[in-house]
Structure formats: C-alpha cells, structure tokens
mmCIF file of C-alpha atoms in Angstrom:
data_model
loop_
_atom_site.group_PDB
_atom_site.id
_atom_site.type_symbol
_atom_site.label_atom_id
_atom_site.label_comp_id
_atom_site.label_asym_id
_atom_site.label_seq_id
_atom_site.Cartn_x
_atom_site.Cartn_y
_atom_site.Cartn_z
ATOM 1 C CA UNK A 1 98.196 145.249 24.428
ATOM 2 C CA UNK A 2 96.420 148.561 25.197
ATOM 3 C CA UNK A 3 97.362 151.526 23.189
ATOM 4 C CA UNK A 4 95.330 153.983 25.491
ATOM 5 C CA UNK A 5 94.880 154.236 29.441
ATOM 6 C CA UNK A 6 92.005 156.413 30.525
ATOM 7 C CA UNK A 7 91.679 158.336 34.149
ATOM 8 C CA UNK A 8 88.228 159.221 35.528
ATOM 9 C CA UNK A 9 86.645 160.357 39.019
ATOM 10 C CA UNK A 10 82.750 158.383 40.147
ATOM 11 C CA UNK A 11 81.011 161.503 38.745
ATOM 12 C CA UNK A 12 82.159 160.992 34.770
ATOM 13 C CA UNK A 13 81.960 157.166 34.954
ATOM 14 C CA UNK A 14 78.486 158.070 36.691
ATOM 15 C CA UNK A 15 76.933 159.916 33.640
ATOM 16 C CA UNK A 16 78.497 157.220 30.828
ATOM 17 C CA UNK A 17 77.025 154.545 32.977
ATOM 18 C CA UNK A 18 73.454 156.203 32.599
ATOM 19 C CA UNK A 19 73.648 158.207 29.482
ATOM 20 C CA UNK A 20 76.127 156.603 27.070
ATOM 21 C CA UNK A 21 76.364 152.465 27.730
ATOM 22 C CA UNK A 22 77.833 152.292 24.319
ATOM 23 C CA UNK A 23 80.911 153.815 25.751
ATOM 24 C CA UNK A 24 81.207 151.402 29.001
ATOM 25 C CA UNK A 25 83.051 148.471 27.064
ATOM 26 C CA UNK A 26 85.535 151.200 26.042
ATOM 27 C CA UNK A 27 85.871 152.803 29.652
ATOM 28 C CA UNK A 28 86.610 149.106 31.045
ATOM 29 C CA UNK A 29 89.546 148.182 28.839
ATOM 30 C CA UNK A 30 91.280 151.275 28.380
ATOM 31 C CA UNK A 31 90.389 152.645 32.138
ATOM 32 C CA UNK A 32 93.999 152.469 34.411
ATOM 33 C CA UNK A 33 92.650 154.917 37.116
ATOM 34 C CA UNK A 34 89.783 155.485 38.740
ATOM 35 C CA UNK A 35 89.333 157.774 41.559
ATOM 36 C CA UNK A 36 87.055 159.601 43.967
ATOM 37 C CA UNK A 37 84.100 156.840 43.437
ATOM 38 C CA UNK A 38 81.301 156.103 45.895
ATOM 39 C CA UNK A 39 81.075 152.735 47.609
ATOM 40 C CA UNK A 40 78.309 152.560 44.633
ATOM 41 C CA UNK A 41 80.078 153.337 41.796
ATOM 42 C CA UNK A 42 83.020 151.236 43.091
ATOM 43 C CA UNK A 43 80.444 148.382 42.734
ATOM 44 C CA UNK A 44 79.092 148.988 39.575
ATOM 45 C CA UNK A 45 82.445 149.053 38.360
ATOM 46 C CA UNK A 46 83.394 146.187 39.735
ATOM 47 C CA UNK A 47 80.404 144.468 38.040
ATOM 48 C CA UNK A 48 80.909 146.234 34.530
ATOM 49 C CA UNK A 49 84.499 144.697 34.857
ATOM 50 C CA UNK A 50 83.544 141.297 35.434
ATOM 51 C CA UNK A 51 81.271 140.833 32.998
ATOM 52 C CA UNK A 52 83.886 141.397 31.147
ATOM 53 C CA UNK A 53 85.720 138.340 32.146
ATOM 54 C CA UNK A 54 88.017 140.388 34.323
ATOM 55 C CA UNK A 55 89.443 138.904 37.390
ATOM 56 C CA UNK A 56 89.155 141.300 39.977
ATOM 57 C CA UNK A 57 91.337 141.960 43.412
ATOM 58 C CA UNK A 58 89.689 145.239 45.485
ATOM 59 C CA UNK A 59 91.957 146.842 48.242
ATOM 60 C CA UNK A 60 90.412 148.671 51.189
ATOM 61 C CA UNK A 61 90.425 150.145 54.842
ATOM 62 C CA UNK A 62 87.204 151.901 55.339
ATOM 63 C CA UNK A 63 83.474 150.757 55.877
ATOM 64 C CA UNK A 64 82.944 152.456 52.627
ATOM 65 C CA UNK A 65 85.090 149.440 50.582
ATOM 66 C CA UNK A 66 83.296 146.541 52.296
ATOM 67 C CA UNK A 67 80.774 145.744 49.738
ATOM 68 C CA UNK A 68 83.265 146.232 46.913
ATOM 69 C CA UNK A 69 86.019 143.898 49.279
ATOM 70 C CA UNK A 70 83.112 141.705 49.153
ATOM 71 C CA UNK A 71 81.885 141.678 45.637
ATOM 72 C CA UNK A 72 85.332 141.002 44.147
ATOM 73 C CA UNK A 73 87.279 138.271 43.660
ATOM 74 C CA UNK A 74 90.066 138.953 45.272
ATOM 75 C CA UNK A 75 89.112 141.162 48.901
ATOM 76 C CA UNK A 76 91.928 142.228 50.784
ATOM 77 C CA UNK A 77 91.734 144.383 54.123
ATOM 78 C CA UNK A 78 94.395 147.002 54.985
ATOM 79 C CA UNK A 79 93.139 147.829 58.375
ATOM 80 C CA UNK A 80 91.782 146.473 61.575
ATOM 81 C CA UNK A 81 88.711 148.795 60.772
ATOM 82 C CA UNK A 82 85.144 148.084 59.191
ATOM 83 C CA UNK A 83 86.409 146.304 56.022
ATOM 84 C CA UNK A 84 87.667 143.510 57.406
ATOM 85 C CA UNK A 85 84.037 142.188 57.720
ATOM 86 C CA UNK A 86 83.702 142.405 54.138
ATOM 87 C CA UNK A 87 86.852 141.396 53.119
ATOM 88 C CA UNK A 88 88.075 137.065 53.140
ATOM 89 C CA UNK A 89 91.810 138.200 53.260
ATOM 90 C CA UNK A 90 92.622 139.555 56.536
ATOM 91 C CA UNK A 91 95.171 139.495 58.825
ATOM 92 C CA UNK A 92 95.867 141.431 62.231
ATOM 93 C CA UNK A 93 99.435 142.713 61.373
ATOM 94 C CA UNK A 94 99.901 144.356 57.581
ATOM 95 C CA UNK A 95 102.111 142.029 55.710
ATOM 96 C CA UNK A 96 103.307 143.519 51.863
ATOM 97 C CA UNK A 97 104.690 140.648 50.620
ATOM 98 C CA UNK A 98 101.450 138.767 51.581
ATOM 99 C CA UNK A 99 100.061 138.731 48.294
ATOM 100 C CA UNK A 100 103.008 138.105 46.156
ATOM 101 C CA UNK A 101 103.796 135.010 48.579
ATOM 102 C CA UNK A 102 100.531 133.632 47.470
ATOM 103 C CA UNK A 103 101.568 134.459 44.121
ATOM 104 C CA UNK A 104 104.063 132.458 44.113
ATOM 105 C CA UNK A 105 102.834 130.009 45.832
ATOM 106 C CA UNK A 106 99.612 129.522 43.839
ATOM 107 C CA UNK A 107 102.453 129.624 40.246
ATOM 108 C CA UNK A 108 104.788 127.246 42.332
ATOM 109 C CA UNK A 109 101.801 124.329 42.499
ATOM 110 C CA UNK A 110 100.576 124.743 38.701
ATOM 111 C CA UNK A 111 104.171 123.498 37.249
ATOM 112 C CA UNK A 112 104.184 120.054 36.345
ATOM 113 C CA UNK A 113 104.554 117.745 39.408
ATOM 114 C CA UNK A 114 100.877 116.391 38.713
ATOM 115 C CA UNK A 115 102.510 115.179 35.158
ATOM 116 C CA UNK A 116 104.878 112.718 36.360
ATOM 117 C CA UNK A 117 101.837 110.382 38.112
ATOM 118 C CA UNK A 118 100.309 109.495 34.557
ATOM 119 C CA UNK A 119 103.980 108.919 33.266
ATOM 120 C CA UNK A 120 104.823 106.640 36.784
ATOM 121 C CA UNK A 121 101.467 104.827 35.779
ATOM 122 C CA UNK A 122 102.481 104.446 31.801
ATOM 123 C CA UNK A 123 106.276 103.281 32.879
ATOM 124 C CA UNK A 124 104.369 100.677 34.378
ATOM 125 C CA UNK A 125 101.789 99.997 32.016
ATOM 126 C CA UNK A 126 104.604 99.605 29.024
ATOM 127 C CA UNK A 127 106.765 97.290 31.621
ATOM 128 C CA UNK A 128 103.784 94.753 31.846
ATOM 129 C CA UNK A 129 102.576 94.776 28.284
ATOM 130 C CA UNK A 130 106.370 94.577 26.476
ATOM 131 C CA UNK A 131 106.860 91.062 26.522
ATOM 132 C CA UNK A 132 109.394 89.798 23.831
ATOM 133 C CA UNK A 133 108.964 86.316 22.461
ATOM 134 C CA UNK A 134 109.699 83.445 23.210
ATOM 135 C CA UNK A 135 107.645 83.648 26.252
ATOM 136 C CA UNK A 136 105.484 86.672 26.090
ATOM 137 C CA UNK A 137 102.786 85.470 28.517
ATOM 138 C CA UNK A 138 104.914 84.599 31.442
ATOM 139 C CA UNK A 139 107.772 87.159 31.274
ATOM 140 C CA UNK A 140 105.991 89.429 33.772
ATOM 141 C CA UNK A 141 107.218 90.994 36.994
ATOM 142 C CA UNK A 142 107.519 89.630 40.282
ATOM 143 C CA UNK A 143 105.166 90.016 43.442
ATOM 144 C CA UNK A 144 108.369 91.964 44.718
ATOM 145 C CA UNK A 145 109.362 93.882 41.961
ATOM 146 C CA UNK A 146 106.177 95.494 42.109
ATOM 147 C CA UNK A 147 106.053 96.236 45.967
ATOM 148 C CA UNK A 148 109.135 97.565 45.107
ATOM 149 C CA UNK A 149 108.501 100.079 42.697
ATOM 150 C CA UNK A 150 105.221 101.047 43.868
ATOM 151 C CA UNK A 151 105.971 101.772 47.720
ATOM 152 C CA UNK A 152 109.404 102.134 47.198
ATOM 153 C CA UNK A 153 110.014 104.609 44.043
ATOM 154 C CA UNK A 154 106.306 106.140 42.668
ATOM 155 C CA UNK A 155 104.886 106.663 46.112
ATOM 156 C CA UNK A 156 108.059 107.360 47.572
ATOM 157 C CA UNK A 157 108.661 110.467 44.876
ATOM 158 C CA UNK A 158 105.327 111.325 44.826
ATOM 159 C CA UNK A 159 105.524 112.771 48.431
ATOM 160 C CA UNK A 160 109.155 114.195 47.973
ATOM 161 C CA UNK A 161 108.236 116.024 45.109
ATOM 162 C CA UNK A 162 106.037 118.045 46.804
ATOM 163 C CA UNK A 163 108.805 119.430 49.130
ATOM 164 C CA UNK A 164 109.652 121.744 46.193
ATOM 165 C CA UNK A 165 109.388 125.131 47.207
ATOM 166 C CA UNK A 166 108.008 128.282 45.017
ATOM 167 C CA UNK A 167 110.459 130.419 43.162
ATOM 168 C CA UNK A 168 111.750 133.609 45.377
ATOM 169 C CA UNK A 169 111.081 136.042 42.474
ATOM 170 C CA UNK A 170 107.742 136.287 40.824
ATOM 171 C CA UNK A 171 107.777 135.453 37.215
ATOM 172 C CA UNK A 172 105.288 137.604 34.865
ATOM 173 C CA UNK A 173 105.457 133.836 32.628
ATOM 174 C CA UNK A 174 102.358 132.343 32.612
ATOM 175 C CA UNK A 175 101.554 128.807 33.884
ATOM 176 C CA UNK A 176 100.425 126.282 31.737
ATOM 177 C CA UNK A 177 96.652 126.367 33.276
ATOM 178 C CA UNK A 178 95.700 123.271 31.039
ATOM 179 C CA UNK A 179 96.197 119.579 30.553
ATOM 180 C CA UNK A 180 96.232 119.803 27.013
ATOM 181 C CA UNK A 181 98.251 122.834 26.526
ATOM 182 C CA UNK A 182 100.288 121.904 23.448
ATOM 183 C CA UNK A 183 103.482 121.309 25.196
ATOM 184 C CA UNK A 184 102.276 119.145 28.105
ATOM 185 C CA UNK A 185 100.563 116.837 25.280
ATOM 186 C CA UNK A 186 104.045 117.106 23.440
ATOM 187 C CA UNK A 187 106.377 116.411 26.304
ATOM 188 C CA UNK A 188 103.800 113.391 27.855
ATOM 189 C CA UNK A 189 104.202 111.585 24.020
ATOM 190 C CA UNK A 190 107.649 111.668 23.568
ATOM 191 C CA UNK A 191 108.359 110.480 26.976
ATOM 192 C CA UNK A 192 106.722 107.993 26.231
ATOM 193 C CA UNK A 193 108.110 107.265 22.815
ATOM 194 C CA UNK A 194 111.376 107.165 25.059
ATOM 195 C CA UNK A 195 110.233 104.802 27.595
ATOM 196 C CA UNK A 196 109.260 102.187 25.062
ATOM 197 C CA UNK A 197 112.670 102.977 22.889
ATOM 198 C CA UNK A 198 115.278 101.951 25.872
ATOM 199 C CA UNK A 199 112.594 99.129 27.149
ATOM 200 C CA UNK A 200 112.908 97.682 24.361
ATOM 201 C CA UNK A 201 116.741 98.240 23.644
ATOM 202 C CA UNK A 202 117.482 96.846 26.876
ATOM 203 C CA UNK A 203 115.476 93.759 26.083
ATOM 204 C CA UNK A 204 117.048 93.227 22.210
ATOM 205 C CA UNK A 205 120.299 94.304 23.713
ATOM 206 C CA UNK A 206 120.437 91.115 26.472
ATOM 207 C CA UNK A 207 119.106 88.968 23.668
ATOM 208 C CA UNK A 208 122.071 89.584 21.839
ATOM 209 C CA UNK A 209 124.490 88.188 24.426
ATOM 210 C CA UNK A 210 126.306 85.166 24.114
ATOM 211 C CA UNK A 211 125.338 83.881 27.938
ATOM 212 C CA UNK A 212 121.723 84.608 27.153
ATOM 213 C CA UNK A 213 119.401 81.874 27.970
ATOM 214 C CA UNK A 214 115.900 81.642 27.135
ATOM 215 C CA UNK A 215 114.407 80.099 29.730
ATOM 216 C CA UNK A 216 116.716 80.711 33.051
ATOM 217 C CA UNK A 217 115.767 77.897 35.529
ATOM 218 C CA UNK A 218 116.576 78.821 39.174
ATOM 219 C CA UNK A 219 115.427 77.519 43.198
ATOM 220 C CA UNK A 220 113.925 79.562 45.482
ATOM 221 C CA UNK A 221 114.682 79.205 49.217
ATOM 222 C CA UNK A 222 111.236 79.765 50.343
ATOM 223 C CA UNK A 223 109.484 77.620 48.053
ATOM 224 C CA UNK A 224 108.901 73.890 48.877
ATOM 225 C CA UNK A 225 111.289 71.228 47.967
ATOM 226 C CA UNK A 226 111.688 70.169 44.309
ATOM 227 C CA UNK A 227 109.990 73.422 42.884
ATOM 228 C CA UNK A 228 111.585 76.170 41.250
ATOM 229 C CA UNK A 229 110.238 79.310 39.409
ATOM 230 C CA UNK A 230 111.499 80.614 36.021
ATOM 231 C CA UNK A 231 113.521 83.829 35.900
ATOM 232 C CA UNK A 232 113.907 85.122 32.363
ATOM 233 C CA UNK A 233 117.161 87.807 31.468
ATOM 234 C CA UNK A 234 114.117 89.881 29.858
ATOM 235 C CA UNK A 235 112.057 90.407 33.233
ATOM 236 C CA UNK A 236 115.033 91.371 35.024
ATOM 237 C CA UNK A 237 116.299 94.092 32.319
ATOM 238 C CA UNK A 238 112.998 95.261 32.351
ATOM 239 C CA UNK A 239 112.572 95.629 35.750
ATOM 240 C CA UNK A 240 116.053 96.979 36.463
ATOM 241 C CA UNK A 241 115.536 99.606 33.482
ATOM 242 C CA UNK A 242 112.090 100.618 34.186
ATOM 243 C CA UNK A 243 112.770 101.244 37.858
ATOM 244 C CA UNK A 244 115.391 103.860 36.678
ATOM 245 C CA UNK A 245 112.768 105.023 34.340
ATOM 246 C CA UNK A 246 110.400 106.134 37.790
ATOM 247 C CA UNK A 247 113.562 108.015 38.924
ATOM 248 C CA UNK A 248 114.093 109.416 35.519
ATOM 249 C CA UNK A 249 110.658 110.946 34.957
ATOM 250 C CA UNK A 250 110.453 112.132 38.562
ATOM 251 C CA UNK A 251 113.998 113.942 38.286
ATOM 252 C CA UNK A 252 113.027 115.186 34.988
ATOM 253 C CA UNK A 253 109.108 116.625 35.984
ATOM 254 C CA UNK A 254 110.602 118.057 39.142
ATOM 255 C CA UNK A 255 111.953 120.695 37.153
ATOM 256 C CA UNK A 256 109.802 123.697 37.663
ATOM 257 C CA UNK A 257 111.696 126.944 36.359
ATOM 258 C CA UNK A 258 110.672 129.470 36.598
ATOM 259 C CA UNK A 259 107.869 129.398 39.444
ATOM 260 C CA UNK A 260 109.748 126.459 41.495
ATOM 261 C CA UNK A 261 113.220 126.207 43.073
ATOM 262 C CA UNK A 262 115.887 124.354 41.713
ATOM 263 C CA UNK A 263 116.052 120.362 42.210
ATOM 264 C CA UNK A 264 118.464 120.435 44.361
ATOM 265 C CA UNK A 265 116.950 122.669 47.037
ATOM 266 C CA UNK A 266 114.306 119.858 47.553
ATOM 267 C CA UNK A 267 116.261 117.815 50.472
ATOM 268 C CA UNK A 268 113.888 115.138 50.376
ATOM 269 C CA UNK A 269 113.488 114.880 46.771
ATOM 270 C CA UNK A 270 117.643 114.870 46.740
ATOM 271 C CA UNK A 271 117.750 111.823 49.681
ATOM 272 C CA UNK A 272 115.025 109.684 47.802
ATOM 273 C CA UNK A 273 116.768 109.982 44.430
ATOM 274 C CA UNK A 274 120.239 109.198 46.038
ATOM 275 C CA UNK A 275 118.835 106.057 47.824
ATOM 276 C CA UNK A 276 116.624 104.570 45.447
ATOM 277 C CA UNK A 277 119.266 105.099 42.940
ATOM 278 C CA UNK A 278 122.075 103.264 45.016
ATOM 279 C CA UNK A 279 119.409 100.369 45.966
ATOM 280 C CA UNK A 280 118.425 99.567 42.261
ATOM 281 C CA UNK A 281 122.684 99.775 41.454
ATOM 282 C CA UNK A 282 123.055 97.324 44.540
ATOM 283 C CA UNK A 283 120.573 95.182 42.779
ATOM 284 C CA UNK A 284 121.876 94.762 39.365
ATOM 285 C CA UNK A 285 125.401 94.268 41.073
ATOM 286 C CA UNK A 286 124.856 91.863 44.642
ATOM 287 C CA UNK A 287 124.658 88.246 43.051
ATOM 288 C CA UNK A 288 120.825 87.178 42.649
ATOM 289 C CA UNK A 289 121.180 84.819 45.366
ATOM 290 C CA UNK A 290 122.073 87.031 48.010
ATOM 291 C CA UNK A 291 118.313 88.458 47.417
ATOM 292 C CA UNK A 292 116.156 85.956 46.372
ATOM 293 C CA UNK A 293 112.692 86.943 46.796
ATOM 294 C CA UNK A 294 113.328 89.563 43.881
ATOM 295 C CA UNK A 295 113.291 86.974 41.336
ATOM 296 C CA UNK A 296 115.941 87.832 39.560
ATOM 297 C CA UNK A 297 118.366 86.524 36.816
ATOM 298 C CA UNK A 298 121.692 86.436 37.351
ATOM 299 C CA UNK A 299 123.190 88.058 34.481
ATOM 300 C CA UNK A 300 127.170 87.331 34.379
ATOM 301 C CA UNK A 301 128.833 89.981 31.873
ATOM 302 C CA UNK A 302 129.710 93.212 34.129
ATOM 303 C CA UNK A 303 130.337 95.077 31.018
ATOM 304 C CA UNK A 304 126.142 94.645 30.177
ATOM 305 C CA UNK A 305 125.725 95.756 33.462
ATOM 306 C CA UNK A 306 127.621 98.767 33.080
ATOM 307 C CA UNK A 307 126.373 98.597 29.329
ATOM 308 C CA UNK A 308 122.696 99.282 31.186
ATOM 309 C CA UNK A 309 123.716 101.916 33.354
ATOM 310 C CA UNK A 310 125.115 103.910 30.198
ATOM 311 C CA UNK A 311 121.680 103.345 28.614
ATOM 312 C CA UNK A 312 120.321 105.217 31.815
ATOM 313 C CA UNK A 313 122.308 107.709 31.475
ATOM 314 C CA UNK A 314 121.508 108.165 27.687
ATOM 315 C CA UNK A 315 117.819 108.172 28.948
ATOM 316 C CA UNK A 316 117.876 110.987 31.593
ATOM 317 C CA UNK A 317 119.828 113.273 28.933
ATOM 318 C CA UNK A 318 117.248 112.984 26.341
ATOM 319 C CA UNK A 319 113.947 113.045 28.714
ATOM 320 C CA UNK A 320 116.233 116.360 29.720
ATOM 321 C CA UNK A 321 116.377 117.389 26.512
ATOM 322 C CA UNK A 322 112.777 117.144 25.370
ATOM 323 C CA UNK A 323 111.594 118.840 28.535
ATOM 324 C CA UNK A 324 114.423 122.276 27.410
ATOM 325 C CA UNK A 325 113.825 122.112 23.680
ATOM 326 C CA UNK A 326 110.747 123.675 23.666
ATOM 327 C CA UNK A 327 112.371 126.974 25.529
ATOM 328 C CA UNK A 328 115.539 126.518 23.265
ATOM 329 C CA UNK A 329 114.244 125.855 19.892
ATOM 330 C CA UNK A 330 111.493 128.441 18.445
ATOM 331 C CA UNK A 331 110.713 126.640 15.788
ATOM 332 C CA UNK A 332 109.501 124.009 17.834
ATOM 333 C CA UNK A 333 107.532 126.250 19.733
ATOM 334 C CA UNK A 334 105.532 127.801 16.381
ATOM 335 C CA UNK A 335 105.024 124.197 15.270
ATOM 336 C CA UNK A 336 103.346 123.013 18.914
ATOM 337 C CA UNK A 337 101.372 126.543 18.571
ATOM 338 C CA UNK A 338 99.905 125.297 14.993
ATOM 339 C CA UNK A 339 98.294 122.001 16.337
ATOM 340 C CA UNK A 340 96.816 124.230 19.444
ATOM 341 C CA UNK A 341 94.224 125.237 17.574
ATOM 342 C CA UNK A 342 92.853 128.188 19.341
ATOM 343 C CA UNK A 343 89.780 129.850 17.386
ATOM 344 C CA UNK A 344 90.055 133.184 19.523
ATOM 345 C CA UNK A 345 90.231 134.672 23.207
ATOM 346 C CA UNK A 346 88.095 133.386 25.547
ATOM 347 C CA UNK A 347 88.222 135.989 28.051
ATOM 348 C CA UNK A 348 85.721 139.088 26.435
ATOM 349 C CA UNK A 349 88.219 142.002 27.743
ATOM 350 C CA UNK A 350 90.278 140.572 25.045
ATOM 351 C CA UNK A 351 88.419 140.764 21.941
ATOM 352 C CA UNK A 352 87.073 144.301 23.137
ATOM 353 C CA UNK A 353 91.088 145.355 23.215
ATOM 354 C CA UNK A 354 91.379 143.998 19.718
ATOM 355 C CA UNK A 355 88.527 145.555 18.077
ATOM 356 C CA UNK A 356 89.692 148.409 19.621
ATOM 357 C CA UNK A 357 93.210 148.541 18.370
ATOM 358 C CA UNK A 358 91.951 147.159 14.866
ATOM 359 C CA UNK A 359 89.782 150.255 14.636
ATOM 360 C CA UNK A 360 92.874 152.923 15.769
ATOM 361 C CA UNK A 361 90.015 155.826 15.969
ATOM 362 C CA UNK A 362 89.588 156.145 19.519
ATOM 363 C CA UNK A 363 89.777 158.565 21.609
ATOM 364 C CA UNK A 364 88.866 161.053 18.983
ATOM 365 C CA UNK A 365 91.321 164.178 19.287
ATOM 366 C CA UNK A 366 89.951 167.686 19.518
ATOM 367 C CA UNK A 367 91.711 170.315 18.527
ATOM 368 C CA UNK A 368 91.762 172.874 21.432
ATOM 369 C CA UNK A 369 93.453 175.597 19.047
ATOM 370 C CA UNK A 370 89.818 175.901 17.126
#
C-alpha cells in the first residue's frame, strides 16, 4: 500500500537520475505520473522500473514511443502510425476492451482445470491399489472398465472442461500463480482423503451384505467353452464408485469463480456430465448379463444400489464443501497461511514500499510560511 503518489515532467526525473540515484528507488514506487518525457527518459524509466521487479505495459502512437513500446513488457500501439513497428500488440481497428479481454482470458486459464488431471490419475491409482482381503491380488479392474474410464470419462472431461469460458467482469482477486499455493496443496489432500474414505466404505459396506459372496463365479460369452472368469462384489463397487469419483472431481474443479463462468454455461461440460452420469446409472441397474464384457457382478439388493448412489451424493457435497470452505471459513484461511511459509516479498518494489512506510519520514514537508 503506498501512502504517497509523486508527479514529475522528463526534466526533474532527468537531474535525480544524474545527480541524486539515492532518490530513484523512492521516485519508482511512489511515482503515479509522469509526463512530458523524451523517448529517452521514457526508457530509462522503463529500465529503473524493471529492475525493480515491475511488470511493465507502455502505451503509444508516435515514432517517439517505439523504443519504449519495445523495451516493455507489455507494447501496445494506438495508431496505424510509426509505433506499430515497435510495438507486438497491434491491431488495424482500435479495440478498448482489447486488453481487458486478454485479461480475462489470461485469469480465466490460471483457475484450476489443470488440478483435476493429477486427481483423475490418483482416483485411479487408489482404485488399483485398494484391494480388500480375501483376494487382494486379483480383485483388479477389467480390460473394459478401464477403456471405459479412460476414453470415456478422464479424456472425455478433460476436453469439455476446457469449453469454460472467462468471467465477463474482471476480478482485481488474484490467481493462484502456484502449484503449491497453500490451498491447492490443501484442497488436492483432502480430496484425496475423500476418495479413499467412500472407496473404502463402498467396499466394507457390500461386505456387510447378507448376499455377499466372496468369490462370485460367472461365464463369459466370448470366452471358450468350460472357462469362466471371477467377478468379485468388491471390483464392481469399486469400479462403479470410482467412475462417479472422475465425474465428481471434474464437476467439482470446474468451478472457477471468480475468473470463469458458471458450470452450467459450459454446454459440453453439461452434455458429458449428463451422459456419463446416466451410462454408469444404466450400469449398476441393466442386469450384468445384458453387458458382459464389463465384468461385472451382479449385485441383487436394489436398496445397495440406491444405498451407492446416496454415497455419491454424500461425496459430491463434501468435495463441494472443501473446495467453498476456504472462502467461507477465515480461520481456515489464517491456518493454510501459517504452513505457507513465506520469508518476505519477492518482487523488490515491495520491500522498497515497506521500508518506506516503516520509516513514515518521506517526503519531508517544508514549511512555505518561513
């Protein structure tokens, strides 16, 4: 926060450039405007800015901006004159809402879409490697049931959730510009606390059940005669739950307030999550073998499988949750700050504006009734 805003013309900044360099750090974070400066001076301020980690975006429309259009890290070109050779952002008809479109968009593509691949990937990961007793080295997934979930859920989402547009309005919120920013570390952990919970639930939860078999022998059509495979109640909770789980986390990730659009302005995201939801419900319902290449038990209680669909449910609302509690609660979001661990600013304007306001002596005041 800056407590004072200087104005200056070329010819002051000039003389404390030459004469008084002690002042420059200063004149760069407290400077606001800055006028009547020669294509010179409008570079050396550019450079005195950035070397103090400032970011800066240079507007002009005369041959006399096209080295500072250049120099800066953000050119942009008002005119069809001389400074659109110097500048990288140019276009033939003046546009004013070209920069905050690419604002917005540039906001809209840092929220947390790339999240949900990792969690697709650990969904998966925790689906192989849960394997109750008594058969924990042959309860694993079918050739199918992984086709399935792969091409038709994780890659499937993966494309729709792209589709999200950027927010109309242009937040002042920050994105989260890192990986480990202490709620995207946060959020990744206890959704995956959650996916092991209900994987396992499911699987204690069918073990429970009076009709529950062990070892579930049943034929396959397209094997040869005499064989048979071994579908266990335990591979086909898993598989039904953890395909919900894809669904889940992509539903949940696509939420992107405020630099994305709702959810439900995504059209494709809203189609794949309405018919990969209704496939996987056709699939716990049709009888087993009606489809038989999914390798599926037939499980004969439709209370469990309306039991499972209320554990889905249960599912999305806390993966919901943990994704709004840390704008809700603020306690929450003082405890994440603790573990975060920052030492102190890494951009160098920063600490200049705090030794500044920690020393509250500057601009000395003269007294023009003396």
């Amino acid at each position: 926060f800056r407590k004072v805003h200087l104005a200056m013309d070329g010819a002051t900044f000039d003389l404390i450039s030459k004469y008084n360099r002690c002042l420059m750090d200063k004149v760069c974070v407290t400077g606001t405007v800055f006028a009547r400066f020669s294509p010179e001076q409008k570079m050396c301020l550019i450079d005195e800015m950035q070397q103090r980690s400032y970011s800066i975006c240079m507007c002009g429309d005369g041959a006399n901006d096209c080295e500072a259009l250049r120099h800066s890290n953000v050119g942009i070109a008002l005119s069809k004159c001389e400074a659109v050779f110097g500048s990288p952002l140019y276009k033939l008809r003046v546009q004013h809402h070209m920069c905050s479109s690419s604002a917005k968009r540039g906001t809209g593509g840092s929220g947390k879409r790339h999240g949900s691949i990792p969690l697709h990937g650990d969904v998966q990961c925790n689906s192989i490697c849960l394997r109750p007793p008594p058969h924990p080295h042959e309860s694993t997934l079918g050739d199918y049931q992984y086709l399935l979930e792969d091409l038709g859920i994780v890659l499937l989402f993966d494309f729709a959730l792209g589709y999200t547009k950027p927010s109309k309005i242009l937040s002042s919120v920050r994105p989260r510009g890192s990986l480990m920013h202490p709620f995207t570390v946060y959020s990744f952990i206890v959704q995956t606390i959650l996916v092991v919970v209900f994987i396992l639930l499911s699987m204690w939860l069918v073990q429970q059940q009076p009709w529950y078999d062990p070892f579930h022998f049943i034929r396959a059509e397209y094997l040869a005669e005499g064989e048979q495979y071994i579908s266990y109640f335990e591979t086909t909770v898993n598989f039904i739950h953890s395909s919900f789980q894809y669904i889940i986390i992509a539903v949940v990730f696509s939420i992107g307030h405020p630099h994305r659009r709702p959810m439900y302005t995504n059209i494709p995201m809203l189609v794949s999550t309405a018919l990969t939801v209704g496939f996987i419900v056709m699939i716990l319902f049709v009888p087993p073998d009606k489809i038989p290449a999914m390798e599926l038990a037939n499980i004969p209680s439709n209370s469990f499988k309306l039991l499972m669909l209320g554990l889905v449910v249960c599912n999305l609302l806390l993966s919901l949750g943990v994704e709004y509690s840390y704008r809700v609660i603020k306690p929450l979001q003082w405890l994440l700050k603790l573990f975060r661990c920052k030492k102190g600013h890494k951009n160098k304007f920063k600490c200049l504006i705090d030794e500044l306001n920690a020393a509250g002596n500057w601009p000395y005041q003269v007294d023009n009734s003396l």
